[in-house]
Amino acid sequence: MMFDEEYFKSEEFKEILDEYETALAEGNTFYMDVDDLADVADYYQMQNRYDDAVAAIDTALTIAPGATLPLVFKVRDAISMGELEAAREYLERIDDKTDVEYQYTACELLIAEGKADEAEQMFHELYQEVSADEQQDFVLDVANIYSDYGLHDKAMEWMMRGKGDDTEDFKELMARTLFGLGKYDDSERIFNELLDRNPFQKRYWNALASTQFMKEDYSASITSSEYAIAIDPDDTEGILAKANGLYRLDNFEEALVYFQRFNEHIPDDEFGLLHQGTCLINLNRFDEAITQLEKAEKLAPKDSPYLADIYQELAFAYSELHQPETALFYLDKTDALDCDHVDMLVIKGHVLLANERMKEAEQMFKKAIIQSGSSPKILLRIIVSMYDNKYVNASYSMFKRFFELVGNEFDEGYSYMALCCWDTKRDDEFLHYLQEAVRRNPKEARMVLSGIFPQDTKPEEYYPFMVDLLKKE
């Protein structure tokens, strides 16, 4: 959902907000327009002040129990929490069923209920009733709804029904829709055009940062997020974008600072706490990592998509502290979660191997191989675990057999084999596997091998750089 930030900056809204907060502070009776109270709630929601937003809406509903906008807020809030029956009840309480906001929200609820075809039919029927001069606005509203629910192909279909205007609203929605469709170059181009018009709109900078992040241009993403932070030093989206970019560049020290800043604004966000923990693990500060990760576990809702990652990182931290039983305890907790359980078996094997419990590790790895149907990806993970635990020569031999087994079509693992050859001074084989790694999977090559090259060296430069280096030796 996009908020009207420009309206929230206006003197008109500031007066409404001041009137509300003054009455609240003094305990006075409210005589405010319910739509104004709905705007106040939207403002609080934008500021991540959820409880204050709900209080404003509840106040509005005491004044007008059937008012459209406050009940629309309730419907969307219930949808966001997966309480679809409650959402339907709030929708039915709206008095004016002819209000366009009621109609839009009814369609939204159908989409949330998995009835997108019914919603589409309703949109078409409403479109036929809209006057010609209102059709463009209707098209954008419908496209925005589909975009909010991740139905980007539908959003694009509706945008194509419009006239394709040059307004900022249309261009922004087009850029976001292209982003949702994975067309990051086109999305980036349009956001840059929007920033040429309005360079002080932090929303555009954050969207540009997201587009660049998805293109794995992390340095550019960080720069864009810095513009958003310069406009608003408390902007949590910009702060988190910079933290994520720094993390992907392995700049864990600075990434930690920005994840901490993010959690200062949103203390109960488990994503930020999880990544504080992972940064601290990478900085070998395991006790501090455990403190943040256990806090993340405590705050995370039962359906949090990050719980498996929290347990996994706790296991790594306790393993590094040579407490394998505690590490395995946390990995066992993932049994009740909707996650990759075979992957968790590999991690259990990794923990056992790291703590010199080889026979148990072998049993766990065998179990993972059997349950995965000898998946090449699982076999690769096991060999990498062997390498990470300093069994370099064993990893080298296993990679030899692995490449014979998976054949020429499998393009993963060559970077790790190159690293094995580098560590064991097999120069000719190192160059061979390095060349294969860059040709087959440059993304993996950058992730695995960047540490043995000067900073900012591109994968396509790896092979010629090493040929020159080894000649000099």
Tab-separated table of C-alpha atoms in Angstrom:
chain	number	residue	atom	x	y	z
A	1	MET	CA	0.000	0.000	0.000
A	2	MET	CA	1.341	3.434	-0.971
A	3	PHE	CA	0.627	6.401	1.262
A	4	ASP	CA	0.056	9.995	0.177
A	5	GLU	CA	3.271	11.368	1.648
A	6	GLU	CA	2.830	14.753	-0.009
A	7	TYR	CA	-0.558	15.221	1.645
A	8	PHE	CA	0.906	14.262	5.000
A	9	LYS	CA	3.430	17.111	4.587
A	10	SER	CA	0.697	19.660	3.821
A	11	GLU	CA	-0.443	22.337	6.282
A	12	GLU	CA	-3.998	21.038	5.965
A	13	PHE	CA	-3.062	17.610	7.278
A	14	LYS	CA	-0.729	19.014	9.945
A	15	GLU	CA	-3.675	20.961	11.359
A	16	ILE	CA	-5.841	17.823	11.384
A	17	LEU	CA	-3.099	15.816	13.104
A	18	ASP	CA	-2.525	18.561	15.668
A	19	GLU	CA	-6.250	18.774	16.395
A	20	TYR	CA	-6.437	15.005	16.925
A	21	GLU	CA	-3.340	14.738	19.115
A	22	THR	CA	-4.341	17.780	21.196
A	23	ALA	CA	-7.805	16.361	21.842
A	24	LEU	CA	-6.248	12.999	22.698
A	25	ALA	CA	-3.751	14.553	25.125
A	26	GLU	CA	-6.410	16.673	26.845
A	27	GLY	CA	-9.014	13.913	26.974
A	28	ASN	CA	-11.542	15.996	25.045
A	29	THR	CA	-14.500	14.640	23.124
A	30	PHE	CA	-13.791	14.164	19.409
A	31	TYR	CA	-15.812	16.092	16.825
A	32	MET	CA	-13.601	15.256	13.852
A	33	ASP	CA	-14.563	14.082	10.391
A	34	VAL	CA	-14.172	10.297	10.208
A	35	ASP	CA	-12.322	10.499	6.880
A	36	ASP	CA	-9.801	12.833	8.544
A	37	LEU	CA	-9.349	10.259	11.295
A	38	ALA	CA	-8.753	7.606	8.637
A	39	ASP	CA	-6.013	9.836	7.175
A	40	VAL	CA	-4.480	10.152	10.648
A	41	ALA	CA	-4.491	6.364	10.927
A	42	ASP	CA	-2.791	6.021	7.533
A	43	TYR	CA	-0.156	8.525	8.657
A	44	TYR	CA	0.524	6.554	11.840
A	45	GLN	CA	0.724	3.334	9.852
A	46	MET	CA	3.296	4.913	7.533
A	47	GLN	CA	5.275	5.834	10.662
A	48	ASN	CA	5.097	2.201	11.862
A	49	ARG	CA	2.892	3.309	14.779
A	50	TYR	CA	0.383	0.492	14.415
A	51	ASP	CA	-1.303	0.815	17.825
A	52	ASP	CA	-1.837	4.551	17.326
A	53	ALA	CA	-3.311	3.889	13.874
A	54	VAL	CA	-5.801	1.357	15.269
A	55	ALA	CA	-6.757	3.768	18.077
A	56	ALA	CA	-7.554	6.506	15.533
A	57	ILE	CA	-9.698	4.098	13.511
A	58	ASP	CA	-11.540	2.875	16.594
A	59	THR	CA	-12.264	6.507	17.497
A	60	ALA	CA	-13.693	7.077	14.008
A	61	LEU	CA	-15.947	4.045	14.330
A	62	THR	CA	-17.360	5.253	17.643
A	63	ILE	CA	-18.453	8.395	15.782
A	64	ALA	CA	-19.752	6.640	12.646
A	65	PRO	CA	-19.927	2.812	12.984
A	66	GLY	CA	-20.689	2.297	9.281
A	67	ALA	CA	-18.198	4.803	7.821
A	68	THR	CA	-16.433	3.581	4.695
A	69	LEU	CA	-12.759	4.547	5.116
A	70	PRO	CA	-12.331	3.432	8.743
A	71	LEU	CA	-13.923	0.069	7.919
A	72	VAL	CA	-11.787	-0.238	4.782
A	73	PHE	CA	-8.780	0.166	7.093
A	74	LYS	CA	-10.157	-2.634	9.288
A	75	VAL	CA	-10.720	-4.902	6.278
A	76	ARG	CA	-7.174	-4.437	4.986
A	77	ASP	CA	-5.714	-4.857	8.457
A	78	ALA	CA	-7.599	-8.125	8.901
A	79	ILE	CA	-6.460	-9.326	5.464
A	80	SER	CA	-2.831	-8.571	6.359
A	81	MET	CA	-3.182	-10.814	9.415
A	82	GLY	CA	-4.888	-13.594	7.458
A	83	GLU	CA	-8.197	-13.089	9.274
A	84	LEU	CA	-10.396	-13.267	6.199
A	85	GLU	CA	-13.672	-13.974	8.001
A	86	ALA	CA	-13.183	-10.878	10.145
A	87	ALA	CA	-12.334	-8.919	6.992
A	88	ARG	CA	-15.607	-10.029	5.392
A	89	GLU	CA	-17.545	-8.969	8.513
A	90	TYR	CA	-15.940	-5.505	8.479
A	91	LEU	CA	-16.722	-5.150	4.772
A	92	GLU	CA	-20.393	-5.946	5.315
A	93	ARG	CA	-20.610	-3.277	8.030
A	94	ILE	CA	-19.961	-0.504	5.457
A	95	ASP	CA	-23.202	1.407	5.012
A	96	ASP	CA	-22.655	2.814	1.516
A	97	LYS	CA	-22.259	-0.168	-0.804
A	98	THR	CA	-22.126	2.184	-3.810
A	99	ASP	CA	-18.952	3.894	-2.544
A	100	VAL	CA	-16.061	3.160	-4.922
A	101	GLU	CA	-13.803	2.409	-1.922
A	102	TYR	CA	-16.258	-0.289	-0.848
A	103	GLN	CA	-16.190	-1.759	-4.347
A	104	TYR	CA	-12.397	-1.723	-4.569
A	105	THR	CA	-12.092	-3.302	-1.138
A	106	ALA	CA	-14.630	-5.988	-2.000
A	107	CYS	CA	-12.447	-6.899	-4.975
A	108	GLU	CA	-9.319	-6.887	-2.797
A	109	LEU	CA	-10.950	-9.314	-0.400
A	110	LEU	CA	-11.886	-11.629	-3.255
A	111	ILE	CA	-8.236	-11.646	-4.353
A	112	ALA	CA	-7.110	-12.370	-0.785
A	113	GLU	CA	-9.613	-15.238	-0.641
A	114	GLY	CA	-8.084	-16.752	-3.773
A	115	LYS	CA	-10.973	-15.680	-5.990
A	116	ALA	CA	-9.000	-13.530	-8.437
A	117	ASP	CA	-11.248	-14.495	-11.359
A	118	GLU	CA	-14.323	-13.192	-9.506
A	119	ALA	CA	-12.458	-9.997	-8.656
A	120	GLU	CA	-11.458	-9.565	-12.288
A	121	GLN	CA	-15.066	-9.994	-13.398
A	122	MET	CA	-16.187	-7.392	-10.864
A	123	PHE	CA	-13.485	-4.956	-12.031
A	124	HIS	CA	-14.659	-5.365	-15.633
A	125	GLU	CA	-18.261	-4.688	-14.651
A	126	LEU	CA	-17.275	-1.579	-12.712
A	127	TYR	CA	-15.104	-0.410	-15.612
A	128	GLN	CA	-18.121	-0.443	-17.916
A	129	GLU	CA	-19.913	1.966	-15.559
A	130	VAL	CA	-17.050	4.479	-15.309
A	131	SER	CA	-17.282	7.649	-17.374
A	132	ALA	CA	-14.639	8.195	-20.072
A	133	ASP	CA	-12.855	10.943	-18.152
A	134	GLU	CA	-12.544	8.693	-15.072
A	135	GLN	CA	-11.329	5.560	-16.850
A	136	GLN	CA	-7.631	6.366	-16.540
A	137	ASP	CA	-7.894	6.813	-12.768
A	138	PHE	CA	-9.884	3.588	-12.521
A	139	VAL	CA	-7.271	1.672	-14.517
A	140	LEU	CA	-4.495	2.924	-12.231
A	141	ASP	CA	-6.475	2.082	-9.098
A	142	VAL	CA	-7.089	-1.474	-10.275
A	143	ALA	CA	-3.462	-1.916	-11.357
A	144	ASN	CA	-2.335	-0.659	-7.939
A	145	ILE	CA	-4.533	-3.226	-6.192
A	146	TYR	CA	-3.140	-6.059	-8.280
A	147	SER	CA	0.375	-4.769	-7.658
A	148	ASP	CA	-0.232	-4.735	-3.882
A	149	TYR	CA	-1.142	-8.423	-4.058
A	150	GLY	CA	1.835	-9.366	-6.220
A	151	LEU	CA	-0.277	-10.037	-9.326
A	152	HIS	CA	2.029	-8.042	-11.563
A	153	ASP	CA	0.915	-9.623	-14.816
A	154	LYS	CA	-2.660	-8.518	-14.068
A	155	ALA	CA	-1.409	-5.063	-13.078
A	156	MET	CA	0.351	-4.760	-16.441
A	157	GLU	CA	-2.775	-5.908	-18.312
A	158	TRP	CA	-4.811	-3.119	-16.720
A	159	MET	CA	-2.116	-0.505	-17.291
A	160	MET	CA	-2.145	-1.408	-20.964
A	161	ARG	CA	-5.847	-0.501	-21.017
A	162	GLY	CA	-4.926	3.034	-19.979
A	163	LYS	CA	-3.703	5.864	-22.119
A	164	GLY	CA	-0.084	5.568	-20.985
A	165	ASP	CA	0.257	9.042	-19.569
A	166	ASP	CA	3.448	10.763	-18.445
A	167	THR	CA	2.349	11.487	-14.890
A	168	GLU	CA	4.548	10.487	-11.967
A	169	ASP	CA	1.842	8.177	-10.601
A	170	PHE	CA	1.611	6.231	-13.864
A	171	LYS	CA	5.385	6.024	-14.339
A	172	GLU	CA	5.955	4.918	-10.754
A	173	LEU	CA	3.352	2.177	-11.001
A	174	MET	CA	4.846	1.070	-14.322
A	175	ALA	CA	8.312	0.926	-12.753
A	176	ARG	CA	7.032	-1.091	-9.785
A	177	THR	CA	5.112	-3.448	-12.059
A	178	LEU	CA	8.183	-4.028	-14.220
A	179	PHE	CA	10.133	-4.716	-11.034
A	180	GLY	CA	7.534	-7.293	-9.998
A	181	LEU	CA	7.829	-8.934	-13.423
A	182	GLY	CA	11.607	-9.189	-12.998
A	183	LYS	CA	12.380	-6.572	-15.683
A	184	TYR	CA	14.915	-4.778	-13.505
A	185	ASP	CA	16.716	-2.822	-16.231
A	186	ASP	CA	13.471	-1.240	-17.424
A	187	SER	CA	12.368	-0.578	-13.857
A	188	GLU	CA	15.688	1.072	-13.025
A	189	ARG	CA	15.467	3.293	-16.111
A	190	ILE	CA	12.012	4.603	-15.169
A	191	PHE	CA	12.952	5.246	-11.544
A	192	ASN	CA	15.949	7.227	-12.766
A	193	GLU	CA	13.592	9.264	-14.968
A	194	LEU	CA	11.374	9.933	-11.960
A	195	LEU	CA	14.384	11.035	-9.922
A	196	ASP	CA	15.407	13.428	-12.695
A	197	ARG	CA	12.031	15.107	-12.124
A	198	ASN	CA	11.947	14.812	-8.348
A	199	PRO	CA	15.372	14.109	-6.814
A	200	PHE	CA	14.115	14.648	-3.261
A	201	GLN	CA	11.537	11.856	-3.281
A	202	LYS	CA	13.022	9.199	-0.962
A	203	ARG	CA	10.465	6.635	-2.120
A	204	TYR	CA	12.034	6.684	-5.581
A	205	TRP	CA	15.556	6.337	-4.181
A	206	ASN	CA	14.517	3.334	-2.117
A	207	ALA	CA	12.781	1.734	-5.088
A	208	LEU	CA	15.874	2.333	-7.217
A	209	ALA	CA	18.015	0.759	-4.481
A	210	SER	CA	15.764	-2.335	-4.530
A	211	THR	CA	16.028	-2.612	-8.304
A	212	GLN	CA	19.812	-2.348	-8.206
A	213	PHE	CA	19.952	-4.866	-5.361
A	214	MET	CA	18.023	-7.393	-7.452
A	215	LYS	CA	20.512	-6.809	-10.273
A	216	GLU	CA	23.260	-7.585	-7.727
A	217	ASP	CA	24.705	-4.115	-8.227
A	218	TYR	CA	25.157	-3.747	-4.503
A	219	SER	CA	27.444	-0.710	-4.571
A	220	ALA	CA	24.901	1.245	-6.619
A	221	SER	CA	22.111	0.049	-4.324
A	222	ILE	CA	23.995	1.351	-1.300
A	223	THR	CA	24.528	4.719	-2.990
A	224	SER	CA	20.810	5.033	-3.780
A	225	SER	CA	19.858	4.128	-0.223
A	226	GLU	CA	22.254	6.790	1.044
A	227	TYR	CA	20.315	9.442	-0.891
A	228	ALA	CA	17.100	8.284	0.809
A	229	ILE	CA	18.810	8.453	4.203
A	230	ALA	CA	20.184	11.914	3.413
A	231	ILE	CA	16.627	13.100	2.725
A	232	ASP	CA	15.312	11.426	5.887
A	233	PRO	CA	17.914	10.118	8.370
A	234	ASP	CA	15.200	8.084	10.131
A	235	ASP	CA	13.926	6.363	6.990
A	236	THR	CA	13.809	2.694	7.942
A	237	GLU	CA	13.480	1.467	4.344
A	238	GLY	CA	16.633	3.292	3.302
A	239	ILE	CA	18.522	2.167	6.403
A	240	LEU	CA	17.557	-1.466	5.784
A	241	ALA	CA	18.454	-1.217	2.090
A	242	LYS	CA	21.925	0.040	2.965
A	243	ALA	CA	22.339	-2.694	5.588
A	244	ASN	CA	21.379	-5.387	3.058
A	245	GLY	CA	23.762	-4.008	0.427
A	246	LEU	CA	26.676	-3.841	2.869
A	247	TYR	CA	25.891	-7.373	4.022
A	248	ARG	CA	26.007	-8.701	0.455
A	249	LEU	CA	29.411	-7.053	0.006
A	250	ASP	CA	30.632	-8.871	3.149
A	251	ASN	CA	31.105	-5.554	4.936
A	252	PHE	CA	29.734	-7.066	8.128
A	253	GLU	CA	31.074	-4.426	10.506
A	254	GLU	CA	29.230	-1.566	8.816
A	255	ALA	CA	26.212	-3.697	7.941
A	256	LEU	CA	25.843	-4.459	11.654
A	257	VAL	CA	25.698	-0.732	12.422
A	258	TYR	CA	22.828	-0.230	9.968
A	259	PHE	CA	20.885	-3.300	11.091
A	260	GLN	CA	21.199	-1.919	14.625
A	261	ARG	CA	19.925	1.457	13.431
A	262	PHE	CA	16.990	-0.276	11.762
A	263	ASN	CA	16.080	-2.103	14.986
A	264	GLU	CA	16.331	1.126	16.971
A	265	HIS	CA	13.321	2.290	14.944
A	266	ILE	CA	11.556	-1.095	14.821
A	267	PRO	CA	12.755	-3.004	17.898
A	268	ASP	CA	10.534	-6.056	17.430
A	269	ASP	CA	11.482	-6.783	13.808
A	270	GLU	CA	13.031	-10.252	13.766
A	271	PHE	CA	14.575	-9.779	10.303
A	272	GLY	CA	16.857	-7.014	11.558
A	273	LEU	CA	17.766	-8.968	14.709
A	274	LEU	CA	18.464	-12.093	12.642
A	275	HIS	CA	20.881	-10.174	10.466
A	276	GLN	CA	22.531	-8.537	13.428
A	277	GLY	CA	23.186	-12.092	14.547
A	278	THR	CA	24.585	-13.235	11.199
A	279	CYS	CA	26.867	-10.180	11.019
A	280	LEU	CA	28.169	-10.929	14.511
A	281	ILE	CA	28.798	-14.578	13.569
A	282	ASN	CA	30.816	-13.459	10.562
A	283	LEU	CA	32.765	-11.169	12.895
A	284	ASN	CA	33.420	-14.127	15.240
A	285	ARG	CA	31.439	-12.459	18.036
A	286	PHE	CA	29.418	-15.558	18.832
A	287	ASP	CA	28.111	-14.741	22.314
A	288	GLU	CA	26.758	-11.398	21.101
A	289	ALA	CA	25.253	-13.138	18.074
A	290	ILE	CA	23.394	-15.591	20.309
A	291	THR	CA	21.953	-12.720	22.354
A	292	GLN	CA	20.465	-11.083	19.237
A	293	LEU	CA	19.295	-14.345	17.693
A	294	GLU	CA	17.555	-15.498	20.864
A	295	LYS	CA	15.847	-12.108	21.016
A	296	ALA	CA	14.757	-12.601	17.386
A	297	GLU	CA	13.351	-16.053	18.241
A	298	LYS	CA	11.409	-14.632	21.181
A	299	LEU	CA	9.900	-11.785	19.154
A	300	ALA	CA	9.190	-13.713	15.950
A	301	PRO	CA	5.560	-14.760	15.439
A	302	LYS	CA	4.922	-18.486	15.043
A	303	ASP	CA	4.387	-18.065	11.296
A	304	SER	CA	7.490	-15.924	10.729
A	305	PRO	CA	9.275	-16.891	7.495
A	306	TYR	CA	12.580	-16.222	9.270
A	307	LEU	CA	12.295	-18.762	12.095
A	308	ALA	CA	14.208	-21.503	10.260
A	309	ASP	CA	17.020	-19.045	9.520
A	310	ILE	CA	17.080	-17.925	13.162
A	311	TYR	CA	17.424	-21.533	14.365
A	312	GLN	CA	20.063	-22.248	11.731
A	313	GLU	CA	22.184	-19.251	12.738
A	314	LEU	CA	21.828	-20.136	16.427
A	315	ALA	CA	23.109	-23.603	15.552
A	316	PHE	CA	26.141	-22.153	13.756
A	317	ALA	CA	26.923	-19.855	16.693
A	318	TYR	CA	26.671	-22.621	19.306
A	319	SER	CA	28.689	-24.943	17.069
A	320	GLU	CA	31.481	-22.381	16.915
A	321	LEU	CA	31.411	-22.267	20.727
A	322	HIS	CA	31.804	-26.086	20.725
A	323	GLN	CA	28.329	-26.694	22.107
A	324	PRO	CA	27.034	-29.147	19.487
A	325	GLU	CA	24.145	-30.461	21.597
A	326	THR	CA	22.663	-26.976	21.903
A	327	ALA	CA	23.250	-26.424	18.174
A	328	LEU	CA	21.397	-29.657	17.362
A	329	PHE	CA	18.598	-28.681	19.769
A	330	TYR	CA	17.897	-25.576	17.682
A	331	LEU	CA	18.106	-27.479	14.401
A	332	ASP	CA	15.600	-30.009	15.761
A	333	LYS	CA	13.191	-27.118	16.227
A	334	THR	CA	12.986	-26.754	12.444
A	335	ASP	CA	11.253	-30.155	12.250
A	336	ALA	CA	7.936	-28.415	12.979
A	337	LEU	CA	8.488	-25.693	10.377
A	338	ASP	CA	7.710	-25.498	6.683
A	339	CYS	CA	11.310	-25.475	5.460
A	340	ASP	CA	13.815	-27.637	3.578
A	341	HIS	CA	14.277	-30.503	6.026
A	342	VAL	CA	16.895	-32.252	3.895
A	343	ASP	CA	18.934	-29.055	3.978
A	344	MET	CA	18.662	-29.092	7.774
A	345	LEU	CA	20.068	-32.640	7.804
A	346	VAL	CA	23.118	-31.354	5.941
A	347	ILE	CA	23.527	-28.565	8.492
A	348	LYS	CA	23.272	-31.091	11.339
A	349	GLY	CA	25.998	-33.103	9.631
A	350	HIS	CA	28.063	-29.931	9.290
A	351	VAL	CA	27.723	-29.185	13.033
A	352	LEU	CA	28.733	-32.754	13.943
A	353	LEU	CA	31.703	-32.631	11.579
A	354	ALA	CA	32.830	-29.286	12.986
A	355	ASN	CA	32.841	-30.851	16.439
A	356	GLU	CA	34.839	-33.916	15.331
A	357	ARG	CA	31.939	-36.358	15.494
A	358	MET	CA	32.738	-37.858	12.103
A	359	LYS	CA	30.716	-41.089	12.288
A	360	GLU	CA	27.547	-39.250	13.321
A	361	ALA	CA	28.171	-36.645	10.604
A	362	GLU	CA	28.504	-39.401	7.991
A	363	GLN	CA	25.187	-40.923	9.107
A	364	MET	CA	23.469	-37.545	8.867
A	365	PHE	CA	24.929	-36.882	5.408
A	366	LYS	CA	23.847	-40.337	4.206
A	367	LYS	CA	20.331	-39.673	5.472
A	368	ALA	CA	20.260	-36.374	3.549
A	369	ILE	CA	21.487	-38.073	0.366
A	370	ILE	CA	18.845	-40.821	0.599
A	371	GLN	CA	15.973	-38.436	1.386
A	372	SER	CA	16.987	-36.128	-1.478
A	373	GLY	CA	17.248	-38.963	-3.994
A	374	SER	CA	20.974	-38.255	-4.398
A	375	SER	CA	20.290	-34.670	-5.413
A	376	PRO	CA	23.429	-33.070	-6.919
A	377	LYS	CA	22.754	-29.910	-4.914
A	378	ILE	CA	22.743	-31.883	-1.647
A	379	LEU	CA	25.902	-33.770	-2.625
A	380	LEU	CA	27.546	-30.428	-3.373
A	381	ARG	CA	26.494	-29.008	-0.006
A	382	ILE	CA	28.048	-31.980	1.755
A	383	ILE	CA	31.347	-31.631	-0.093
A	384	VAL	CA	31.422	-27.899	0.672
A	385	SER	CA	30.823	-28.727	4.337
A	386	MET	CA	33.837	-31.041	4.193
A	387	TYR	CA	35.901	-28.212	2.732
A	388	ASP	CA	34.674	-25.684	5.301
A	389	ASN	CA	35.723	-28.091	8.046
A	390	LYS	CA	39.291	-28.251	6.657
A	391	TYR	CA	39.039	-31.650	4.959
A	392	VAL	CA	40.517	-30.090	1.839
A	393	ASN	CA	42.153	-33.143	0.238
A	394	ALA	CA	39.049	-35.239	0.891
A	395	SER	CA	36.935	-32.501	-0.709
A	396	TYR	CA	39.226	-32.458	-3.739
A	397	SER	CA	38.806	-36.216	-4.237
A	398	MET	CA	35.058	-36.023	-3.711
A	399	PHE	CA	34.747	-33.209	-6.270
A	400	LYS	CA	36.543	-35.372	-8.841
A	401	ARG	CA	33.936	-38.097	-8.412
A	402	PHE	CA	31.123	-35.549	-8.159
A	403	PHE	CA	31.802	-33.998	-11.592
A	404	GLU	CA	31.923	-37.478	-13.163
A	405	LEU	CA	28.581	-38.298	-11.544
A	406	VAL	CA	26.613	-35.130	-12.430
A	407	GLY	CA	27.951	-34.776	-15.972
A	408	ASN	CA	28.668	-31.707	-18.046
A	409	GLU	CA	25.254	-30.071	-17.679
A	410	PHE	CA	25.561	-29.260	-13.955
A	411	ASP	CA	27.154	-25.830	-13.588
A	412	GLU	CA	27.670	-25.584	-9.831
A	413	GLY	CA	30.674	-26.489	-7.691
A	414	TYR	CA	33.514	-25.511	-10.021
A	415	SER	CA	34.379	-22.461	-7.914
A	416	TYR	CA	34.728	-24.632	-4.805
A	417	MET	CA	36.912	-27.108	-6.690
A	418	ALA	CA	39.074	-24.200	-7.839
A	419	LEU	CA	39.423	-23.176	-4.206
A	420	CYS	CA	40.486	-26.718	-3.234
A	421	CYS	CA	43.150	-26.637	-5.958
A	422	TRP	CA	44.296	-23.183	-4.842
A	423	ASP	CA	44.685	-24.356	-1.258
A	424	THR	CA	46.591	-27.513	-2.263
A	425	LYS	CA	48.902	-25.717	-4.762
A	426	ARG	CA	47.616	-27.595	-7.815
A	427	ASP	CA	48.217	-24.584	-10.073
A	428	ASP	CA	47.350	-26.125	-13.451
A	429	GLU	CA	44.126	-27.643	-12.156
A	430	PHE	CA	43.329	-24.416	-10.329
A	431	LEU	CA	43.492	-22.442	-13.579
A	432	HIS	CA	41.360	-25.060	-15.350
A	433	TYR	CA	38.615	-25.036	-12.732
A	434	LEU	CA	38.802	-21.259	-12.340
A	435	GLN	CA	38.197	-20.841	-16.064
A	436	GLU	CA	35.322	-23.315	-15.933
A	437	ALA	CA	33.817	-21.600	-12.871
A	438	VAL	CA	33.784	-18.173	-14.501
A	439	ARG	CA	32.434	-19.553	-17.787
A	440	ARG	CA	29.754	-21.708	-16.242
A	441	ASN	CA	28.614	-19.783	-13.163
A	442	PRO	CA	30.107	-16.287	-12.684
A	443	LYS	CA	27.720	-15.583	-9.805
A	444	GLU	CA	29.052	-18.544	-7.832
A	445	ALA	CA	32.614	-17.604	-8.824
A	446	ARG	CA	32.215	-14.131	-7.376
A	447	MET	CA	30.626	-15.451	-4.170
A	448	VAL	CA	33.232	-18.173	-3.551
A	449	LEU	CA	36.462	-16.831	-5.027
A	450	SER	CA	36.359	-13.057	-4.572
A	451	GLY	CA	38.426	-13.345	-1.378
A	452	ILE	CA	41.572	-14.399	-3.277
A	453	PHE	CA	41.397	-11.444	-5.678
A	454	PRO	CA	41.889	-7.698	-5.172
A	455	GLN	CA	38.690	-5.899	-4.183
A	456	ASP	CA	36.334	-4.987	-7.066
A	457	THR	CA	37.915	-7.504	-9.456
A	458	LYS	CA	35.183	-8.752	-11.805
A	459	PRO	CA	34.712	-12.498	-12.416
A	460	GLU	CA	35.653	-12.138	-16.094
A	461	GLU	CA	39.007	-10.738	-14.924
A	462	TYR	CA	39.790	-13.649	-12.579
A	463	TYR	CA	41.443	-15.990	-15.077
A	464	PRO	CA	43.786	-13.516	-16.835
A	465	PHE	CA	44.720	-12.029	-13.447
A	466	MET	CA	45.746	-15.448	-12.093
A	467	VAL	CA	47.588	-16.438	-15.280
A	468	ASP	CA	49.732	-13.327	-14.915
A	469	LEU	CA	50.197	-13.844	-11.170
A	470	LEU	CA	51.287	-17.490	-11.481
A	471	LYS	CA	53.687	-16.658	-14.331
A	472	LYS	CA	55.459	-14.159	-12.059
A	473	GLU	CA	55.840	-16.822	-9.404
